[in-house]
Amino acid sequence: MELEILKEKFYRLVAPSLPNEWDVEEALSGLTLDDAQQIEEIFAQIPAIWPVSHSLCFSYLSAAGPAVACLAPEELSLWVHGLLDCYETKGLRGAQLFMEDVAEHFLRQIRGQGGLRLADVRPRLQTYVSGLAGRELPLVAAEAAATDGESIFLPAEIGLYADQERNFLFFKLIASFQWACLHAGVFAAQPGFPSGKKKAHPLERFFSTFARPDQARSLYHFFETARVLAVLKKELPGLMRQAEPLLGQLTLSADDSQELTLLDHLQQGLLRDEWPEPGRDGRIDQARLLLDACRGASVDNRASLEAVHALMPALEPEEDLTRTEPMPFQGTLLLQEMRNLGLQQQTSRELRMMQSLTVKLHAGPRPPEA
């Protein structure tokens, strides 16, 4: 009897739609009429969800009972708003995952216990980044921070800190770092780079000259990170003064490792100024000198390339630098995407040149003046 009453109420709300009765019954089966006020609150959200997606609405009704048990009356509409945002950005499966754990995915957020979402700060952050770059560099949510030259990819959420002010500052630092990678020429090719696959990025060809290209790539990324941080201190001193305490508090791979790699030592030295005693490890002493050279090389990436050349022969055969995770603000290098962009831009330039020549040929020579 209860189910029939709920069905009738549901059909009135979605009229003139006539959804499959089995789908309706399955979605409503977890609800009861024991708390009439609760049912009214749940059903009041249906008109906002049904036009967006019928499947989403059925999923909402299935999850609404347990959700309402966790939510204060005024929080239900906020939860539905978050659900619709999630559906728009992550699709039906993402929205279903959002509804699975209300406490984890929603309550922590609105009660100031969760992370800061990129979606909530994008307008403010986008204005900042566009001003830095002098052009539009769209901010896109992704698994890891990166740039392909046309966009900057950032984590969908940052929850490293208890307060949102520091989480926003970290967003700002990551976005600034990716911009600075472009500004400082991290992806630039230098004269004399090895030839190879035409469609491969020149840096990939450089890394492939070593027996373990992935180790060379990790070293290059670190030394360029040190150089980019030095560039940021010159270009954005105010930001870096604010961010300096955050950098020193970041969790590093070395914190959970018994055996430290060369890269672990370098990360600890860069962010915390923690180094083994001089003379204990010649490789680290050499790496410190190379690091100082990179920090002073704001013009281009030559010092980082030289550091890779110098240190690769010194790596132990069993040493795996890829075990050392990038520092949380570093992100990843999208070399192939940068190469693809370069090829597209080259093709566009050639096409414009051909079109210009065609116009000149059609115009023909000018007649002699009388």
Tab-separated table of C-alpha atoms in Angstrom:
chain	number	residue	atom	x	y	z
A	1	MET	CA	0.000	0.000	0.000
A	2	GLU	CA	2.823	2.401	0.890
A	3	LEU	CA	4.556	1.755	-2.425
A	4	GLU	CA	1.385	2.533	-4.385
A	5	ILE	CA	1.010	5.872	-2.599
A	6	LEU	CA	4.638	6.749	-3.310
A	7	LYS	CA	4.283	5.720	-6.965
A	8	GLU	CA	1.197	7.858	-7.425
A	9	LYS	CA	2.974	10.832	-5.864
A	10	PHE	CA	6.008	10.266	-8.083
A	11	TYR	CA	3.995	10.024	-11.318
A	12	ARG	CA	2.251	13.302	-10.493
A	13	LEU	CA	5.601	15.042	-10.122
A	14	VAL	CA	7.078	13.769	-13.406
A	15	ALA	CA	3.933	14.077	-15.555
A	16	PRO	CA	3.530	13.927	-18.492
A	17	SER	CA	6.441	11.440	-18.461
A	18	LEU	CA	5.441	7.785	-17.980
A	19	PRO	CA	8.567	5.926	-16.854
A	20	ASN	CA	8.689	2.145	-16.641
A	21	GLU	CA	6.781	0.968	-13.572
A	22	TRP	CA	9.456	-1.562	-12.623
A	23	ASP	CA	12.132	1.166	-12.560
A	24	VAL	CA	9.893	3.340	-10.399
A	25	GLU	CA	9.130	0.548	-7.940
A	26	GLU	CA	12.799	-0.396	-7.623
A	27	ALA	CA	13.807	3.226	-6.953
A	28	LEU	CA	11.078	3.760	-4.345
A	29	SER	CA	11.414	0.411	-2.595
A	30	GLY	CA	13.788	1.766	0.059
A	31	LEU	CA	11.442	4.562	1.143
A	32	THR	CA	8.625	4.334	3.686
A	33	LEU	CA	5.851	6.648	4.821
A	34	ASP	CA	6.955	6.493	8.466
A	35	ASP	CA	8.294	10.048	8.288
A	36	ALA	CA	5.968	12.086	6.089
A	37	GLN	CA	8.123	15.211	6.388
A	38	GLN	CA	11.176	13.306	5.203
A	39	ILE	CA	9.290	11.986	2.166
A	40	GLU	CA	8.150	15.511	1.314
A	41	GLU	CA	11.733	16.765	1.469
A	42	ILE	CA	13.005	13.938	-0.741
A	43	PHE	CA	10.246	14.310	-3.327
A	44	ALA	CA	10.643	18.103	-3.392
A	45	GLN	CA	13.978	17.606	-5.194
A	46	ILE	CA	12.574	15.425	-7.992
A	47	PRO	CA	11.532	18.324	-10.288
A	48	ALA	CA	15.135	19.565	-10.278
A	49	ILE	CA	16.639	16.159	-11.118
A	50	TRP	CA	14.128	14.471	-13.457
A	51	PRO	CA	14.594	16.867	-16.421
A	52	VAL	CA	18.371	16.452	-16.198
A	53	SER	CA	18.429	12.635	-16.236
A	54	HIS	CA	15.804	9.999	-15.517
A	55	SER	CA	18.497	7.488	-14.541
A	56	LEU	CA	20.036	10.007	-12.170
A	57	CYS	CA	16.645	10.608	-10.565
A	58	PHE	CA	16.093	6.880	-9.985
A	59	SER	CA	19.587	6.618	-8.448
A	60	TYR	CA	18.802	9.617	-6.237
A	61	LEU	CA	15.597	8.046	-4.926
A	62	SER	CA	17.444	4.808	-4.150
A	63	ALA	CA	20.089	6.704	-2.172
A	64	ALA	CA	17.890	9.409	-0.639
A	65	GLY	CA	16.667	7.430	2.378
A	66	PRO	CA	20.116	6.736	3.873
A	67	ALA	CA	21.310	10.205	2.824
A	68	VAL	CA	18.521	12.062	4.605
A	69	ALA	CA	19.359	10.164	7.787
A	70	CYS	CA	22.783	11.888	7.746
A	71	LEU	CA	21.690	15.331	6.570
A	72	ALA	CA	20.109	18.238	8.364
A	73	PRO	CA	16.885	19.441	6.662
A	74	GLU	CA	18.606	22.475	5.154
A	75	GLU	CA	21.466	20.347	3.764
A	76	LEU	CA	19.401	18.165	1.409
A	77	SER	CA	19.035	20.820	-1.282
A	78	LEU	CA	22.786	21.541	-1.057
A	79	TRP	CA	23.473	17.823	-1.459
A	80	VAL	CA	21.274	17.693	-4.570
A	81	HIS	CA	23.055	20.744	-5.962
A	82	GLY	CA	26.376	18.954	-5.457
A	83	LEU	CA	24.914	15.836	-7.049
A	84	LEU	CA	23.902	17.760	-10.179
A	85	ASP	CA	27.339	19.385	-10.377
A	86	CYS	CA	28.956	15.975	-10.095
A	87	TYR	CA	26.697	14.548	-12.801
A	88	GLU	CA	27.609	17.410	-15.121
A	89	THR	CA	31.354	16.938	-14.684
A	90	LYS	CA	31.698	13.176	-14.082
A	91	GLY	CA	28.577	11.614	-15.581
A	92	LEU	CA	26.133	9.145	-14.066
A	93	ARG	CA	28.744	6.837	-12.536
A	94	GLY	CA	30.520	9.749	-10.867
A	95	ALA	CA	27.218	10.991	-9.444
A	96	GLN	CA	26.387	7.517	-8.131
A	97	LEU	CA	29.754	7.357	-6.367
A	98	PHE	CA	29.071	10.805	-4.900
A	99	MET	CA	25.836	9.468	-3.377
A	100	GLU	CA	27.389	6.288	-1.987
A	101	ASP	CA	29.051	7.926	1.022
A	102	VAL	CA	27.335	11.129	2.077
A	103	ALA	CA	29.608	11.653	5.065
A	104	GLU	CA	32.801	11.331	3.021
A	105	HIS	CA	31.815	13.082	-0.187
A	106	PHE	CA	29.571	15.853	1.062
A	107	LEU	CA	29.300	16.497	4.790
A	108	ARG	CA	33.049	16.910	5.289
A	109	GLN	CA	33.032	19.443	2.472
A	110	ILE	CA	30.203	21.699	3.661
A	111	ARG	CA	31.215	21.472	7.310
A	112	GLY	CA	34.726	22.635	6.524
A	113	GLN	CA	36.327	19.228	7.023
A	114	GLY	CA	36.857	18.248	3.395
A	115	GLY	CA	39.074	19.413	0.596
A	116	LEU	CA	38.699	22.464	-1.588
A	117	ARG	CA	37.256	21.684	-5.017
A	118	LEU	CA	38.654	23.162	-8.194
A	119	ALA	CA	35.073	23.691	-9.374
A	120	ASP	CA	34.508	26.069	-6.450
A	121	VAL	CA	37.622	28.197	-7.010
A	122	ARG	CA	38.036	27.959	-10.788
A	123	PRO	CA	36.609	31.435	-11.633
A	124	ARG	CA	38.949	33.148	-9.178
A	125	LEU	CA	41.938	30.998	-10.099
A	126	GLN	CA	41.285	31.275	-13.844
A	127	THR	CA	41.448	35.074	-13.705
A	128	TYR	CA	44.767	34.834	-11.862
A	129	VAL	CA	46.325	32.354	-14.329
A	130	SER	CA	45.120	34.221	-17.416
A	131	GLY	CA	46.673	37.379	-15.996
A	132	LEU	CA	49.980	35.578	-15.433
A	133	ALA	CA	50.077	34.078	-18.905
A	134	GLY	CA	48.688	37.073	-20.764
A	135	ARG	CA	46.370	34.672	-22.559
A	136	GLU	CA	43.667	32.142	-21.824
A	137	LEU	CA	45.040	28.951	-20.263
A	138	PRO	CA	41.925	26.953	-19.278
A	139	LEU	CA	42.092	25.148	-15.933
A	140	VAL	CA	41.001	21.523	-16.285
A	141	ALA	CA	40.454	18.945	-13.527
A	142	ALA	CA	42.734	15.897	-13.856
A	143	GLU	CA	44.413	13.152	-11.848
A	144	ALA	CA	47.716	15.034	-11.724
A	145	ALA	CA	48.904	18.575	-12.322
A	146	ALA	CA	50.411	19.173	-15.756
A	147	THR	CA	50.253	21.370	-18.838
A	148	ASP	CA	50.074	20.620	-22.545
A	149	GLY	CA	50.785	24.215	-23.532
A	150	GLU	CA	47.145	25.036	-24.176
A	151	SER	CA	45.607	24.141	-20.789
A	152	ILE	CA	46.722	23.698	-17.203
A	153	PHE	CA	45.578	20.503	-15.506
A	154	LEU	CA	44.971	20.589	-11.752
A	155	PRO	CA	43.644	18.116	-9.152
A	156	ALA	CA	39.861	18.167	-8.858
A	157	GLU	CA	40.234	18.669	-5.104
A	158	ILE	CA	42.954	19.582	-2.628
A	159	GLY	CA	42.579	18.611	1.020
A	160	LEU	CA	46.141	18.708	2.330
A	161	TYR	CA	45.304	21.282	4.970
A	162	ALA	CA	42.575	21.713	7.565
A	163	ASP	CA	41.734	25.246	6.435
A	164	GLN	CA	40.572	26.184	2.943
A	165	GLU	CA	42.782	29.266	2.816
A	166	ARG	CA	45.920	27.120	2.687
A	167	ASN	CA	44.279	24.654	0.282
A	168	PHE	CA	43.565	27.579	-2.062
A	169	LEU	CA	47.139	28.808	-1.696
A	170	PHE	CA	48.338	25.350	-2.718
A	171	PHE	CA	46.029	25.436	-5.766
A	172	LYS	CA	47.572	28.794	-6.633
A	173	LEU	CA	51.094	27.431	-6.203
A	174	ILE	CA	50.452	24.421	-8.448
A	175	ALA	CA	48.851	26.561	-11.163
A	176	SER	CA	51.722	29.062	-10.973
A	177	PHE	CA	54.258	26.246	-11.168
A	178	GLN	CA	52.694	24.852	-14.360
A	179	TRP	CA	52.612	28.323	-15.911
A	180	ALA	CA	56.267	28.815	-14.953
A	181	CYS	CA	57.191	25.523	-16.639
A	182	LEU	CA	56.007	27.071	-19.905
A	183	HIS	CA	57.459	30.493	-19.126
A	184	ALA	CA	60.900	29.146	-18.160
A	185	GLY	CA	61.276	26.762	-21.110
A	186	VAL	CA	61.118	23.407	-19.341
A	187	PHE	CA	59.957	21.769	-22.580
A	188	ALA	CA	62.494	23.509	-24.832
A	189	ALA	CA	64.855	21.653	-27.158
A	190	GLN	CA	68.493	22.730	-27.203
A	191	PRO	CA	70.808	22.762	-30.250
A	192	GLY	CA	72.531	19.442	-30.771
A	193	PHE	CA	69.707	17.301	-29.396
A	194	PRO	CA	69.880	13.736	-30.748
A	195	SER	CA	67.871	12.947	-33.858
A	196	GLY	CA	65.395	10.096	-33.828
A	197	LYS	CA	61.691	9.576	-34.209
A	198	LYS	CA	60.408	12.774	-35.797
A	199	LYS	CA	57.159	12.714	-33.834
A	200	ALA	CA	58.848	12.145	-30.464
A	201	HIS	CA	59.517	15.140	-28.242
A	202	PRO	CA	63.206	16.175	-28.366
A	203	LEU	CA	63.503	15.616	-24.614
A	204	GLU	CA	62.236	12.047	-25.038
A	205	ARG	CA	64.961	11.537	-27.629
A	206	PHE	CA	67.476	12.950	-25.155
A	207	PHE	CA	66.308	10.574	-22.405
A	208	SER	CA	66.477	7.627	-24.817
A	209	THR	CA	70.249	8.097	-25.172
A	210	PHE	CA	70.604	6.640	-21.668
A	211	ALA	CA	70.270	2.956	-20.809
A	212	ARG	CA	67.427	3.826	-18.391
A	213	PRO	CA	65.417	6.689	-19.929
A	214	ASP	CA	62.873	6.762	-17.108
A	215	GLN	CA	65.632	7.491	-14.559
A	216	ALA	CA	66.952	10.320	-16.728
A	217	ARG	CA	63.462	11.738	-17.008
A	218	SER	CA	63.009	11.701	-13.201
A	219	LEU	CA	66.303	13.521	-12.686
A	220	TYR	CA	65.493	16.114	-15.331
A	221	HIS	CA	62.074	16.754	-13.808
A	222	PHE	CA	63.635	17.324	-10.391
A	223	PHE	CA	66.361	19.715	-11.532
A	224	GLU	CA	63.912	21.674	-13.669
A	225	THR	CA	61.590	21.853	-10.669
A	226	ALA	CA	64.377	23.458	-8.644
A	227	ARG	CA	65.039	25.907	-11.478
A	228	VAL	CA	61.342	26.765	-11.869
A	229	LEU	CA	60.996	27.408	-8.120
A	230	ALA	CA	63.920	29.830	-8.380
A	231	VAL	CA	62.214	31.545	-11.329
A	232	LEU	CA	58.992	31.834	-9.325
A	233	LYS	CA	60.848	33.450	-6.423
A	234	LYS	CA	62.014	36.161	-8.827
A	235	GLU	CA	58.761	36.539	-10.769
A	236	LEU	CA	56.247	36.061	-7.928
A	237	PRO	CA	58.086	36.791	-4.663
A	238	GLY	CA	54.888	37.477	-2.707
A	239	LEU	CA	53.344	34.130	-3.599
A	240	MET	CA	56.530	32.239	-2.815
A	241	ARG	CA	56.898	33.920	0.596
A	242	GLN	CA	53.391	32.721	1.431
A	243	ALA	CA	54.006	29.245	0.007
A	244	GLU	CA	57.402	28.622	1.606
A	245	PRO	CA	55.976	27.253	4.897
A	246	LEU	CA	53.710	24.908	2.917
A	247	LEU	CA	56.600	23.546	0.867
A	248	GLY	CA	58.583	22.673	3.974
A	249	GLN	CA	55.638	20.738	5.443
A	250	LEU	CA	54.901	18.568	2.397
A	251	THR	CA	55.019	14.796	2.749
A	252	LEU	CA	57.783	13.205	0.658
A	253	SER	CA	58.446	9.634	-0.436
A	254	ALA	CA	61.485	9.543	1.834
A	255	ASP	CA	59.255	9.907	4.897
A	256	ASP	CA	57.992	6.334	4.450
A	257	SER	CA	61.123	4.748	3.012
A	258	GLN	CA	63.904	2.842	4.743
A	259	GLU	CA	66.327	3.063	1.800
A	260	LEU	CA	66.605	6.512	0.247
A	261	THR	CA	67.397	7.008	-3.410
A	262	LEU	CA	69.489	9.859	-4.735
A	263	LEU	CA	66.237	11.573	-5.691
A	264	ASP	CA	64.893	11.200	-2.130
A	265	HIS	CA	67.958	13.012	-0.805
A	266	LEU	CA	67.594	15.731	-3.415
A	267	GLN	CA	63.936	16.332	-2.545
A	268	GLN	CA	64.718	16.569	1.171
A	269	GLY	CA	67.550	18.963	0.427
A	270	LEU	CA	65.483	21.166	-1.857
A	271	LEU	CA	62.424	21.556	0.382
A	272	ARG	CA	63.848	21.067	3.886
A	273	ASP	CA	67.568	21.785	3.485
A	274	GLU	CA	68.253	18.351	4.987
A	275	TRP	CA	71.454	16.816	3.592
A	276	PRO	CA	73.796	14.003	4.631
A	277	GLU	CA	77.061	15.200	6.117
A	278	PRO	CA	79.400	16.427	3.331
A	279	GLY	CA	81.904	13.782	2.263
A	280	ARG	CA	79.723	10.785	3.177
A	281	ASP	CA	78.375	10.329	-0.361
A	282	GLY	CA	80.244	11.803	-3.299
A	283	ARG	CA	77.198	11.543	-5.548
A	284	ILE	CA	75.109	13.712	-3.241
A	285	ASP	CA	77.918	16.257	-2.901
A	286	GLN	CA	78.110	16.432	-6.693
A	287	ALA	CA	74.324	16.646	-6.987
A	288	ARG	CA	74.225	19.593	-4.551
A	289	LEU	CA	76.646	21.543	-6.735
A	290	LEU	CA	74.564	20.747	-9.817
A	291	LEU	CA	71.419	21.791	-7.955
A	292	ASP	CA	72.960	25.161	-7.115
A	293	ALA	CA	73.832	25.628	-10.793
A	294	CYS	CA	70.246	24.879	-11.828
A	295	ARG	CA	68.820	27.321	-9.287
A	296	GLY	CA	70.922	30.074	-10.819
A	297	ALA	CA	70.078	29.185	-14.426
A	298	SER	CA	66.886	31.138	-15.011
A	299	VAL	CA	67.463	31.535	-18.767
A	300	ASP	CA	67.035	27.979	-20.035
A	301	ASN	CA	67.199	24.272	-19.191
A	302	ARG	CA	70.834	23.604	-20.148
A	303	ALA	CA	72.009	23.256	-16.543
A	304	SER	CA	69.372	20.583	-15.881
A	305	LEU	CA	70.392	18.654	-18.993
A	306	GLU	CA	74.024	18.833	-17.878
A	307	ALA	CA	73.023	17.596	-14.409
A	308	VAL	CA	71.344	14.548	-15.950
A	309	HIS	CA	74.453	13.841	-18.049
A	310	ALA	CA	76.656	14.087	-14.973
A	311	LEU	CA	74.573	11.965	-12.587
A	312	MET	CA	73.231	9.155	-14.750
A	313	PRO	CA	76.575	7.266	-14.786
A	314	ALA	CA	76.700	7.572	-10.982
A	315	LEU	CA	73.404	5.750	-10.358
A	316	GLU	CA	73.649	2.352	-8.711
A	317	PRO	CA	72.477	-0.481	-11.019
A	318	GLU	CA	69.692	-1.465	-8.615
A	319	GLU	CA	68.692	2.129	-7.797
A	320	ASP	CA	65.234	3.029	-9.107
A	321	LEU	CA	64.462	6.739	-9.006
A	322	THR	CA	60.917	6.144	-10.224
A	323	ARG	CA	60.124	4.719	-6.756
A	324	THR	CA	60.414	8.280	-5.502
A	325	GLU	CA	57.094	10.019	-6.054
A	326	PRO	CA	57.163	13.538	-7.503
A	327	MET	CA	56.728	16.254	-4.907
A	328	PRO	CA	53.006	17.043	-4.440
A	329	PHE	CA	53.114	20.302	-6.400
A	330	GLN	CA	55.263	18.976	-9.280
A	331	GLY	CA	52.725	17.067	-11.319
A	332	THR	CA	53.926	15.321	-14.460
A	333	LEU	CA	55.595	16.226	-17.769
A	334	LEU	CA	53.288	15.834	-20.785
A	335	LEU	CA	56.071	15.740	-23.345
A	336	GLN	CA	54.171	13.989	-26.117
A	337	GLU	CA	51.233	16.369	-25.778
A	338	MET	CA	53.646	19.309	-26.020
A	339	ARG	CA	55.204	17.757	-29.123
A	340	ASN	CA	51.779	17.261	-30.703
A	341	LEU	CA	50.988	20.915	-30.039
A	342	GLY	CA	54.257	21.943	-31.675
A	343	LEU	CA	53.481	19.878	-34.770
A	344	GLN	CA	49.990	21.392	-34.974
A	345	GLN	CA	51.396	24.907	-34.704
A	346	GLN	CA	54.025	24.164	-37.352
A	347	THR	CA	51.351	22.807	-39.699
A	348	SER	CA	49.220	25.916	-39.099
A	349	ARG	CA	52.167	28.208	-39.874
A	350	GLU	CA	52.954	26.325	-43.077
A	351	LEU	CA	49.309	26.446	-44.127
A	352	ARG	CA	49.122	30.199	-43.524
A	353	MET	CA	52.318	30.689	-45.533
A	354	MET	CA	50.935	28.651	-48.436
A	355	GLN	CA	47.679	30.619	-48.356
A	356	SER	CA	49.621	33.886	-48.370
A	357	LEU	CA	51.669	32.783	-51.391
A	358	THR	CA	48.510	31.680	-53.191
A	359	VAL	CA	46.921	35.095	-52.659
A	360	LYS	CA	50.027	36.824	-54.028
A	361	LEU	CA	50.142	34.568	-57.098
A	362	HIS	CA	46.483	35.187	-57.879
A	363	ALA	CA	46.973	38.912	-57.522
A	364	GLY	CA	49.591	38.879	-60.288
A	365	PRO	CA	52.097	41.618	-61.073
A	366	ARG	CA	51.017	45.220	-60.745
A	367	PRO	CA	50.572	47.097	-64.054
A	368	PRO	CA	53.236	49.726	-64.812
A	369	GLU	CA	52.375	53.258	-63.806
A	370	ALA	CA	51.538	55.672	-66.641
